[in-house]
Short mmCIF file of C-alpha atoms in Angstrom, two decimals:
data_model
loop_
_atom_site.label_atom_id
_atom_site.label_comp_id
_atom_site.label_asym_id
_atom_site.label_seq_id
_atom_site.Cartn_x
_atom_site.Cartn_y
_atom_site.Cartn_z
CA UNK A 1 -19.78 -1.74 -9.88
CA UNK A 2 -20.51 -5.50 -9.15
CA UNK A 3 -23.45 -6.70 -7.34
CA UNK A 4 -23.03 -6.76 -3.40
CA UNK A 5 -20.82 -9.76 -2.35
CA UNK A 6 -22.03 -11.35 1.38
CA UNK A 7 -20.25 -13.71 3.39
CA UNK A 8 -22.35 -16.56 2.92
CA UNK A 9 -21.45 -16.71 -1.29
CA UNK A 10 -17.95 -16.95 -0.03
CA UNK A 11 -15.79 -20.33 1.34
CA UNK A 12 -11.97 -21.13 1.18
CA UNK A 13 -10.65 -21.35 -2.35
CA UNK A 14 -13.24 -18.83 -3.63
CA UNK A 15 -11.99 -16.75 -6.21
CA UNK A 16 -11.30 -12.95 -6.18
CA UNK A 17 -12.74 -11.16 -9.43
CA UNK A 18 -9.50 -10.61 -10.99
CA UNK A 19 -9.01 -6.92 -12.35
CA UNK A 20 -6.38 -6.87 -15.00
CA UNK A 21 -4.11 -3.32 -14.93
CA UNK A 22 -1.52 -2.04 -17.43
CA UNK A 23 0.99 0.43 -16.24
CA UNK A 24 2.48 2.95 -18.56
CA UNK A 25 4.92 5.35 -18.13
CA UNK A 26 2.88 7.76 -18.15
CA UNK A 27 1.03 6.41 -15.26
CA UNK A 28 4.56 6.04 -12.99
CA UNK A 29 4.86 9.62 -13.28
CA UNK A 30 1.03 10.32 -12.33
CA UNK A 31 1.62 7.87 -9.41
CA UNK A 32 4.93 9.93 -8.38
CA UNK A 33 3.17 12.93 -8.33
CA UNK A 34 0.30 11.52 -6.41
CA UNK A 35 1.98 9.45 -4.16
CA UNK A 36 4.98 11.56 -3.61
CA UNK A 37 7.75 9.30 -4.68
CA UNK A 38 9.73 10.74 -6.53
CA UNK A 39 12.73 7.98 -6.55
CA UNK A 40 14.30 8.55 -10.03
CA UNK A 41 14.32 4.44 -11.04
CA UNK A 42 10.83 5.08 -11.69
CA UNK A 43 10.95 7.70 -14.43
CA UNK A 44 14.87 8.20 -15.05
CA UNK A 45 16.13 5.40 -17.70
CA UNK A 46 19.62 6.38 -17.21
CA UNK A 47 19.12 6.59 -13.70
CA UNK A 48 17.59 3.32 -13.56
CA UNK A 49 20.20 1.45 -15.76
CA UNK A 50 22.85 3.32 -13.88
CA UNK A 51 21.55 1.32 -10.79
CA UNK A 52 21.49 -2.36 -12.61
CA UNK A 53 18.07 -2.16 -13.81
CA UNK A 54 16.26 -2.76 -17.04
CA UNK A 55 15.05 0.48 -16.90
CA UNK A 56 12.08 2.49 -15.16
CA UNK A 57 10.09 -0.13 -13.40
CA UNK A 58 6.47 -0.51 -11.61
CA UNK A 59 6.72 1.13 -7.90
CA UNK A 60 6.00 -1.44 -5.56
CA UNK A 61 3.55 0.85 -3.94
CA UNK A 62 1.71 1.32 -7.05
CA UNK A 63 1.33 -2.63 -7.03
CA UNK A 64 0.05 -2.81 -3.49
CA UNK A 65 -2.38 0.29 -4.18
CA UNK A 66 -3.70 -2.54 -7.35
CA UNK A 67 -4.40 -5.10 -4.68
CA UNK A 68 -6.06 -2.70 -2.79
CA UNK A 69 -8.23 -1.97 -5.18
CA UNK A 70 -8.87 -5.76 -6.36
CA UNK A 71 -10.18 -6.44 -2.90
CA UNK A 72 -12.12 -3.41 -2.74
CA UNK A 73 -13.69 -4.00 -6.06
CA UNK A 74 -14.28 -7.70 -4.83
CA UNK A 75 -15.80 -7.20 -1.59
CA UNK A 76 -18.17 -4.43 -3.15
CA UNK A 77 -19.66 -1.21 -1.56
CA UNK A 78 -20.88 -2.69 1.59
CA UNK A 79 -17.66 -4.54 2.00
CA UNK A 80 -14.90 -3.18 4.21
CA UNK A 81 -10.85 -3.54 3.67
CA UNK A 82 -9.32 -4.35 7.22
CA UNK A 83 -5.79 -5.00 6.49
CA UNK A 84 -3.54 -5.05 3.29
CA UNK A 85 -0.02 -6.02 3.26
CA UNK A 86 2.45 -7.30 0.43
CA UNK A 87 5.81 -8.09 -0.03
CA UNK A 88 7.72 -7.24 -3.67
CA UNK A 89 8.91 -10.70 -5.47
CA UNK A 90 10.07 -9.49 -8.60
CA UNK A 91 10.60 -5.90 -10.70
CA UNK A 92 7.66 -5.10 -13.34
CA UNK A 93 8.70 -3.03 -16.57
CA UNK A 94 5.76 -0.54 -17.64
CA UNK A 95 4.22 -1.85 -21.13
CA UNK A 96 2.85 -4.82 -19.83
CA UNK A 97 -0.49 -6.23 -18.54
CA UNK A 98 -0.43 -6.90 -14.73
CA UNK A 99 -3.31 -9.46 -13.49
CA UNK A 100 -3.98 -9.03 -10.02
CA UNK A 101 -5.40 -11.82 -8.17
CA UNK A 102 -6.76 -13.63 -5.17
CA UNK A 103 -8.26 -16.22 -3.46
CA UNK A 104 -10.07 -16.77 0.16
CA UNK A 105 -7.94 -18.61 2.69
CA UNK A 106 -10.30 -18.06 5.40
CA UNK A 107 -14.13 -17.16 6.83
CA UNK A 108 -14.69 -16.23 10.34
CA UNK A 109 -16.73 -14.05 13.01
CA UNK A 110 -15.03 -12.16 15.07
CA UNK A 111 -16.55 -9.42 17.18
CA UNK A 112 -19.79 -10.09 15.46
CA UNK A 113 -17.88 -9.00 12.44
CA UNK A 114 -18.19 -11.57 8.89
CA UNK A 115 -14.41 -11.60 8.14
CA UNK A 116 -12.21 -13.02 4.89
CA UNK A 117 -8.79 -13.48 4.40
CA UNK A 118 -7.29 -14.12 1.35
CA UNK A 119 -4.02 -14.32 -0.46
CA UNK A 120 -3.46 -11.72 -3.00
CA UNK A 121 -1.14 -11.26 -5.61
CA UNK A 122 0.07 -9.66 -8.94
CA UNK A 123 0.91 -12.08 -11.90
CA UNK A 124 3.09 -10.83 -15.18
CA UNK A 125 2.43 -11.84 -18.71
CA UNK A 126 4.32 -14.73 -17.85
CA UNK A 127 2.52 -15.84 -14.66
CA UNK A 128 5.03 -15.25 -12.93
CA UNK A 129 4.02 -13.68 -8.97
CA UNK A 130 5.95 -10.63 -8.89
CA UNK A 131 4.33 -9.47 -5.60
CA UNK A 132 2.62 -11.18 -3.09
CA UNK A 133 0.34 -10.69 0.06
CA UNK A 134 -3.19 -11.07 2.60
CA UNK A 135 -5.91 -8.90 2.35
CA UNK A 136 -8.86 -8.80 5.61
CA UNK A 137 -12.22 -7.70 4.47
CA UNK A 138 -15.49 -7.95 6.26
CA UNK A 139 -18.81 -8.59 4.20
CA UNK A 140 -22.39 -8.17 5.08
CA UNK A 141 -24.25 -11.22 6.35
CA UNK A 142 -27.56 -12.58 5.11
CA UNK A 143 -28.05 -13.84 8.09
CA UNK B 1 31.72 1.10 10.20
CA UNK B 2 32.69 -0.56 13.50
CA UNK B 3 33.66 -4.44 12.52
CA UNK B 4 32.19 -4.85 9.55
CA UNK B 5 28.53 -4.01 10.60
CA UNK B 6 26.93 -1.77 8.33
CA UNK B 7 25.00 -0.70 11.40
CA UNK B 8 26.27 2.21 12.90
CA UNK B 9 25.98 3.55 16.23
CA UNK B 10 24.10 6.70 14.87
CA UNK B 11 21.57 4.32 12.92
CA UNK B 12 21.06 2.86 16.23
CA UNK B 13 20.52 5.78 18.12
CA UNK B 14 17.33 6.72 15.22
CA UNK B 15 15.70 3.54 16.76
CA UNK B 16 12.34 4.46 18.23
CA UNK B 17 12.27 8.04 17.72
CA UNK B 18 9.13 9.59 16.50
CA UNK B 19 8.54 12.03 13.80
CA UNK B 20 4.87 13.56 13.39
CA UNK B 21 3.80 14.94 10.06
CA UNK B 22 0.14 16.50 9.66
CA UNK B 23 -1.58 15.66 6.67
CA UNK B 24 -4.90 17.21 5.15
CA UNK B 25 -6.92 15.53 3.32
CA UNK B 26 -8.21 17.26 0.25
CA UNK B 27 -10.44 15.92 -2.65
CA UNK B 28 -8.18 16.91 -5.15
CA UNK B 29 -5.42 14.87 -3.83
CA UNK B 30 -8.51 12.03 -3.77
CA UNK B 31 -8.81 12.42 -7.48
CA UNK B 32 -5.01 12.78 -8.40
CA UNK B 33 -5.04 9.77 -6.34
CA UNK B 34 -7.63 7.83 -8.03
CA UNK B 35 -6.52 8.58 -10.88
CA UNK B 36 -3.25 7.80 -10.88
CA UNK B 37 -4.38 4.02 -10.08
CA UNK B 38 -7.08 4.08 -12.64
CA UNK B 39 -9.92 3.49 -10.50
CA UNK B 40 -13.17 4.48 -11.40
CA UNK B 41 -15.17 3.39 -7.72
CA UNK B 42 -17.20 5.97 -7.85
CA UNK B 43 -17.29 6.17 -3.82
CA UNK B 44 -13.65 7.94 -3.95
CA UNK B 45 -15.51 11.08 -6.24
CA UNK B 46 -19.19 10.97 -6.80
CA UNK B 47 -20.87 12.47 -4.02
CA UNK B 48 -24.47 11.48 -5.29
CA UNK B 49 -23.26 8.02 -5.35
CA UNK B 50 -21.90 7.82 -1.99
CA UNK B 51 -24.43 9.71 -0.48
CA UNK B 52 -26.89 7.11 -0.40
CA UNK B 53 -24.04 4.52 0.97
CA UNK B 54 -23.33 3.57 4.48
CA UNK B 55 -20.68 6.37 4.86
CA UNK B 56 -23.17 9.07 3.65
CA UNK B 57 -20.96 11.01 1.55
CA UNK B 58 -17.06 10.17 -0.46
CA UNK B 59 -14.58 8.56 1.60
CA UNK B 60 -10.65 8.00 0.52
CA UNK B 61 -9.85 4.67 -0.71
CA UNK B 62 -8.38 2.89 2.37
CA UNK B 63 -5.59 2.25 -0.16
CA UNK B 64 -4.21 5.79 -0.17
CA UNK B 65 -2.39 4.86 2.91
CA UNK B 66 0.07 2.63 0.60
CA UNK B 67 1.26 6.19 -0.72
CA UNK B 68 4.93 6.93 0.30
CA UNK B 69 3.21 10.93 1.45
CA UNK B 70 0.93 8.88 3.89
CA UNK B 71 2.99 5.80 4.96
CA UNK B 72 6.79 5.97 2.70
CA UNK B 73 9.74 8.12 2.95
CA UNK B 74 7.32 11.54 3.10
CA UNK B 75 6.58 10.76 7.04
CA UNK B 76 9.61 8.35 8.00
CA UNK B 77 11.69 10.46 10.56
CA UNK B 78 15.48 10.91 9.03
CA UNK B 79 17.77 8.37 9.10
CA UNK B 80 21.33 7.82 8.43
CA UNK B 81 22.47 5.93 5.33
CA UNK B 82 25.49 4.76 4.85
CA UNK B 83 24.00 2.95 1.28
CA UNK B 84 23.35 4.52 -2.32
CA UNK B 85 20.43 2.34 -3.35
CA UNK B 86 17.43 1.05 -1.82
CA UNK B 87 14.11 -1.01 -2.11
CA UNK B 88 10.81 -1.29 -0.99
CA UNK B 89 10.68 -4.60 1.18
CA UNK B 90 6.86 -4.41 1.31
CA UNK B 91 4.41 -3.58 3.70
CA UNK B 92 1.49 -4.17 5.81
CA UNK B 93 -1.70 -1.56 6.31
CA UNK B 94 -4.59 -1.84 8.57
CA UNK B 95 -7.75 0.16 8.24
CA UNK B 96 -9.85 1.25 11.19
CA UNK B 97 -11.77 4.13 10.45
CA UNK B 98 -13.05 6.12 7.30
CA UNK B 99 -10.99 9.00 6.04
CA UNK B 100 -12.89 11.66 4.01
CA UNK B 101 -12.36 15.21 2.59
CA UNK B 102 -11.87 17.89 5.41
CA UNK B 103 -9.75 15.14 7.74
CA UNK B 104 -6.32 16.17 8.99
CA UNK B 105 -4.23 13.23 9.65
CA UNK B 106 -1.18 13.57 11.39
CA UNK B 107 0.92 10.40 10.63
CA UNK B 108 3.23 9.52 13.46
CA UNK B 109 6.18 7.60 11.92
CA UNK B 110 8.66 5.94 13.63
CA UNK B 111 11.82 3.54 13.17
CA UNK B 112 11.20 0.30 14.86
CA UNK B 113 14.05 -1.77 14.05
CA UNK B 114 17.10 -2.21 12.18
CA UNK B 115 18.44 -5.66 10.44
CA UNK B 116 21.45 -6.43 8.69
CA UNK B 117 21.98 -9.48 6.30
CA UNK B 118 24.59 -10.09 3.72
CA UNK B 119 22.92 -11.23 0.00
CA UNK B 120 23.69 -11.46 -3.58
CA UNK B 121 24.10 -7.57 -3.64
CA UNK B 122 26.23 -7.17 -0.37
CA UNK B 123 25.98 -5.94 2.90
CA UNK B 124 21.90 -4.97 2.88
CA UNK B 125 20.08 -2.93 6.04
CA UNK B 126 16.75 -3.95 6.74
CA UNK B 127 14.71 -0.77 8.29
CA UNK B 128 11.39 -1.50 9.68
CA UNK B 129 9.02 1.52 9.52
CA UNK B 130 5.81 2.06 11.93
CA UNK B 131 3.28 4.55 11.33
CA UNK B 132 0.52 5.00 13.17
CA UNK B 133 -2.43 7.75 11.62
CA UNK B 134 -4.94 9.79 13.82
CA UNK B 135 -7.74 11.93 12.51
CA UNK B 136 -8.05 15.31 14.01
CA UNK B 137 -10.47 13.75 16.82
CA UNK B 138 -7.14 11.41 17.86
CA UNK B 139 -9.03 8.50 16.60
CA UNK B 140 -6.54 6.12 15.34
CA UNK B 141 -7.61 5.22 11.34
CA UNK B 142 -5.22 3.03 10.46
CA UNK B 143 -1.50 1.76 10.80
CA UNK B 144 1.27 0.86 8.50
CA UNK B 145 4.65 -1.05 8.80
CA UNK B 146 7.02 -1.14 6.41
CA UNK B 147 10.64 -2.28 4.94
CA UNK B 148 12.64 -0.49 3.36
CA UNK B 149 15.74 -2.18 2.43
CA UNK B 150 19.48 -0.23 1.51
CA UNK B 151 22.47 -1.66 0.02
#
């Protein structure tokens, strides 16, 4: 784990650490069973084509569970996730590297608590934003 | 479908009623979750680790919640489809309390609201998901809304 991010080493534009994932197959079918989705575009090829698609593609859930993790990552041990949310842009085919990223839109107190919102997202191989979203967090304070 | 709307009177009648599902929370469904995401935080599993942190012991990541069995189609109440396919519009989670090996959550799910709009692939329903998650004190730990979109 990364040393103990505080509130006062972050401002708006600050970058979140970006963690970099790469979904297989093999780990849409771990996230079915985990999850409990078991919608078939996600491990069915002929299911999936058979509904206009590529084939099997990333679950959307499994993309906003990667952000989750980014943040949490990010925001370290002390750090605590407040709110997570994400919309889906674009499908993701398994096989390819997934960079999730973010950056800090906004510092404030509130309730004595040191928040951060930032925008979060998940870029293809092409840099393309397939999904898109706002993470809260709150950080511990120097001060 | 009364003129034209893919919203039927039965879809509208599914508006607002509740379905509660109790969940427990088990660290082997922690570590199939973890692992399943590939993440190694070693709060989620290593209770030597966590011990020392500010939560005194392993916790669930806040980000099992994004899981359809805690906030997808595991714990929405029924609803009538008239559509074959469907998508994940997205969603929004908020975290308000720890969750940790032993909890029972019972996820209260409910639909909220019902669009309609006409896009590139047709006639599409927009269904807006709430779920709202107590612990087995009635402490509310967090809340999730979601879209799920059919067409």
């Amino acid at each position: 784990m990364s040393k103990q991010l505080f509130y006062e080493d972050v401002g708006v534009g600050t970058e979140v650490t970006p963690l970099v994932k790469h979904p297989t197959t093999q780990q849409l079918v771990k996230w079915a069973g985990a999850s409990e989705d078991f919608y078939q575009i996600h491990y069915d090829k002929d299911f999936a084509q058979a509904n206009g698609l590529p084939g099997v593609i990333v679950h959307g859930r499994l993309k906003a569970a990667f952000l989750g993790q980014l943040v949490v990552d990010w925001i370290g041990e002390q750090g605590v996730l407040k709110e997570l949310s994400c919309t889906y842009r674009a499908m993701d085919v398994p096989g390819e590297d997934l960079t999730c990223k973010g950056k800090v839109t906004k510092k404030y107190v509130e309730n004595d608590e040191h928040c951060v919102a930032c925008e979060i997202w998940v870029e293809n191989a092409k840099g393309e934003k397939t999904t898109q979203g706002m993470a809260v967090a709150r950080l511990p304070s120097k001060g | 479908m009364p003129e034209g709307s893919a919203i039927t009177e039965e879809m509208r009648r599914a508006v607002g009623v509740e379905k509660a599902t109790p969940i427990a929370i088990e660290k082997r469904m922690i570590k199939r979750f973890v692992e399943a995401i590939e993440d190694p935080n070693p709060l989620w599993q290593d209770e030597e680790y966590a011990k020392k942190t500010q939560y005194g012991g392993t916790i669930a990541p806040p980000m099992l919640f994004v899981a359809s069995m805690m906030s997808g189609t595991e714990v929405r109440p029924d609803v009538p489809n008239p559509f074959q396919k469907m998508l994940d519009g997205g969603g929004k989670w908020e975290f308000f309390q720890p969750v940790r090996p032993g909890d029972v959550i019972t996820a209260t799910g409910k639909l909220a609201d019902l669009r309609e709009r006409e896009g590139k692939l047709g006639k599409m329903v927009y269904w807006m998901f709430e779920i709202t998650h107590k612990n087995q004190r009635g402490e509310l730990v967090s809340r999730a809304r979601s879209t799920l979109i059919t067409y």
